[in-house]
mmCIF file of C-alpha atoms in Angstrom:
data_model
loop_
_atom_site.group_PDB
_atom_site.id
_atom_site.type_symbol
_atom_site.label_atom_id
_atom_site.label_comp_id
_atom_site.label_asym_id
_atom_site.label_seq_id
_atom_site.Cartn_x
_atom_site.Cartn_y
_atom_site.Cartn_z
ATOM 1 C CA GLN A 1 182.180 171.338 180.572
ATOM 2 C CA VAL A 2 184.920 171.815 178.490
ATOM 3 C CA GLN A 3 184.306 170.865 175.107
ATOM 4 C CA LEU A 4 188.151 169.496 173.149
ATOM 5 C CA ARG A 5 188.863 169.817 169.448
ATOM 6 C CA GLU A 6 192.288 168.598 167.849
ATOM 7 C CA SER A 7 193.200 169.543 165.039
ATOM 8 C CA GLY A 8 197.048 169.396 163.014
ATOM 9 C CA GLY A 9 197.340 166.016 162.223
ATOM 10 C CA GLY A 10 198.582 164.362 158.767
ATOM 11 C CA LEU A 11 201.095 162.440 156.411
ATOM 12 C CA VAL A 12 204.648 162.993 157.440
ATOM 13 C CA GLN A 13 207.587 161.179 156.949
ATOM 14 C CA ASP A 14 209.827 159.478 159.103
ATOM 15 C CA GLY A 15 212.468 161.974 160.532
ATOM 16 C CA GLY A 16 209.464 164.810 160.225
ATOM 17 C CA SER A 17 207.800 167.132 162.484
ATOM 18 C CA LEU A 18 203.644 167.979 163.279
ATOM 19 C CA ARG A 19 202.653 170.122 165.683
ATOM 20 C CA LEU A 20 199.054 168.813 167.340
ATOM 21 C CA SER A 21 196.398 171.370 168.541
ATOM 22 C CA CYS A 22 193.735 171.062 171.362
ATOM 23 C CA ALA A 23 191.198 173.843 171.109
ATOM 24 C CA ALA A 24 188.774 173.930 174.378
ATOM 25 C CA SER A 25 185.548 175.475 174.814
ATOM 26 C CA GLY A 26 183.031 175.633 177.474
ATOM 27 C CA GLY A 27 185.661 175.380 180.538
ATOM 28 C CA THR A 28 189.157 177.313 181.461
ATOM 29 C CA VAL A 29 192.221 174.877 180.419
ATOM 30 C CA SER A 30 193.867 176.309 183.547
ATOM 31 C CA ASN A 31 191.048 174.502 185.927
ATOM 32 C CA TYR A 32 192.252 170.981 184.412
ATOM 33 C CA VAL A 33 194.727 168.279 183.903
ATOM 34 C CA LEU A 34 195.222 168.424 180.092
ATOM 35 C CA GLY A 35 196.513 164.685 178.373
ATOM 36 C CA TRP A 36 197.329 163.839 174.833
ATOM 37 C CA PHE A 37 196.483 159.727 174.120
ATOM 38 C CA ARG A 38 197.241 157.870 171.022
ATOM 39 C CA GLN A 39 195.913 154.780 170.154
ATOM 40 C CA ALA A 40 197.040 152.751 166.882
ATOM 41 C CA PRO A 41 194.786 149.583 165.577
ATOM 42 C CA GLY A 42 194.848 146.641 167.385
ATOM 43 C CA GLU A 43 196.647 148.435 170.688
ATOM 44 C CA GLU A 44 195.496 149.881 174.212
ATOM 45 C CA ARG A 45 195.058 153.681 173.980
ATOM 46 C CA GLU A 46 198.408 155.210 175.771
ATOM 47 C CA LEU A 47 198.700 158.338 177.797
ATOM 48 C CA VAL A 48 201.826 159.988 175.725
ATOM 49 C CA ALA A 49 201.988 163.586 177.360
ATOM 50 C CA ALA A 50 200.038 165.542 180.250
ATOM 51 C CA ILE A 51 200.662 169.022 181.676
ATOM 52 C CA TYR A 52 199.602 169.734 185.206
ATOM 53 C CA VAL A 53 199.237 173.263 187.112
ATOM 54 C CA GLY A 54 199.490 174.464 190.230
ATOM 55 C CA PRO A 55 203.143 174.881 189.604
ATOM 56 C CA THR A 56 203.151 173.374 186.290
ATOM 57 C CA SER A 57 204.754 170.430 185.336
ATOM 58 C CA THR A 58 204.944 167.723 182.303
ATOM 59 C CA TYR A 59 204.500 164.233 181.983
ATOM 60 C CA TYR A 60 206.143 162.054 179.054
ATOM 61 C CA ALA A 61 205.917 158.133 177.876
ATOM 62 C CA ASP A 62 209.129 156.928 177.587
ATOM 63 C CA SER A 63 208.446 156.465 174.110
ATOM 64 C CA VAL A 64 208.534 159.593 173.167
ATOM 65 C CA LYS A 65 210.394 161.705 175.865
ATOM 66 C CA GLY A 66 213.013 163.897 174.056
ATOM 67 C CA ARG A 67 211.087 164.135 171.218
ATOM 68 C CA PHE A 68 207.490 165.605 172.024
ATOM 69 C CA THR A 69 206.842 168.805 173.614
ATOM 70 C CA ILE A 70 203.299 169.401 174.994
ATOM 71 C CA SER A 71 202.175 172.934 176.259
ATOM 72 C CA ARG A 72 199.558 175.069 177.139
ATOM 73 C CA ASP A 73 198.649 178.409 176.031
ATOM 74 C CA MET A 74 196.070 180.059 178.676
ATOM 75 C CA ALA A 75 194.923 183.320 176.660
ATOM 76 C CA ARG A 76 194.164 181.106 173.671
ATOM 77 C CA ASN A 77 192.758 178.334 175.376
ATOM 78 C CA MET A 78 194.784 175.961 173.585
ATOM 79 C CA MET A 79 196.822 172.973 174.208
ATOM 80 C CA TYR A 80 199.630 171.592 171.761
ATOM 81 C CA LEU A 81 201.984 168.474 171.441
ATOM 82 C CA GLN A 82 205.003 169.596 169.088
ATOM 83 C CA MET A 83 206.337 166.353 167.903
ATOM 84 C CA ASN A 84 209.673 165.903 166.313
ATOM 85 C CA SER A 85 212.050 162.884 164.996
ATOM 86 C CA LEU A 86 208.438 161.150 164.031
ATOM 87 C CA LYS A 87 208.491 157.701 163.803
ATOM 88 C CA PRO A 88 206.229 155.117 161.891
ATOM 89 C CA GLU A 89 205.498 153.844 165.823
ATOM 90 C CA ASP A 90 203.946 157.087 166.410
ATOM 91 C CA THR A 91 201.480 156.441 163.824
ATOM 92 C CA ALA A 92 197.982 156.339 165.718
ATOM 93 C CA LEU A 93 195.022 158.167 166.007
ATOM 94 C CA TYR A 94 195.445 161.456 168.624
ATOM 95 C CA TYR A 95 193.223 162.407 171.554
ATOM 96 C CA CYS A 96 193.023 165.140 173.824
ATOM 97 C CA ALA A 97 191.674 165.129 177.066
ATOM 98 C CA ALA A 98 190.822 166.754 179.820
ATOM 99 C CA LYS A 99 190.345 165.617 184.015
ATOM 100 C CA PHE A 100 189.582 167.714 187.074
ATOM 101 C CA ARG A 101 192.776 168.178 189.399
ATOM 102 C CA GLY A 102 192.914 165.555 191.723
ATOM 103 C CA SER A 103 190.621 163.208 189.576
ATOM 104 C CA GLN A 104 191.658 159.648 188.348
ATOM 105 C CA ASP A 105 190.096 159.232 184.841
ATOM 106 C CA TYR A 106 190.003 161.532 182.022
ATOM 107 C CA ARG A 107 186.852 162.861 181.464
ATOM 108 C CA PHE A 108 186.151 164.587 178.735
ATOM 109 C CA TRP A 109 187.548 163.734 175.326
ATOM 110 C CA GLY A 110 188.202 165.315 171.995
ATOM 111 C CA GLN A 111 187.870 162.976 168.551
ATOM 112 C CA GLY A 112 190.870 162.315 167.433
ATOM 113 C CA THR A 113 193.068 163.601 164.954
ATOM 114 C CA GLN A 114 195.142 160.874 162.679
ATOM 115 C CA VAL A 115 198.739 160.901 162.483
ATOM 116 C CA THR A 116 200.362 158.511 159.972
ATOM 117 C CA VAL A 117 204.330 158.362 159.343
ATOM 118 C CA SER A 118 206.026 156.566 156.734
ATOM 119 C CA SER A 119 209.347 155.226 156.513
#
């Protein structure tokens, strides 16, 4: 089973950028649908972006379209989330997750990385 570990979170000013990384082990990223979720205090967890294979396609939440870019590196077994034009409302704990293709639910989760955007 795949294990996931996020990195790259931190504190950034309004309008700044961050790149989150998700390292996968115990499985190959090409075998899974991969997603980035976030959860702010008192809020429900939401899917921010996802990337599919066969053929490759992506999904973005309306709130991040045009600002965030999801990508994967098959050779390095990594997934990334490039976040530009960050806003204070992007502040949350960000998780990477994976599910089997055709599955409804994300089954594998990282531990999360905090992103804080100051105004």
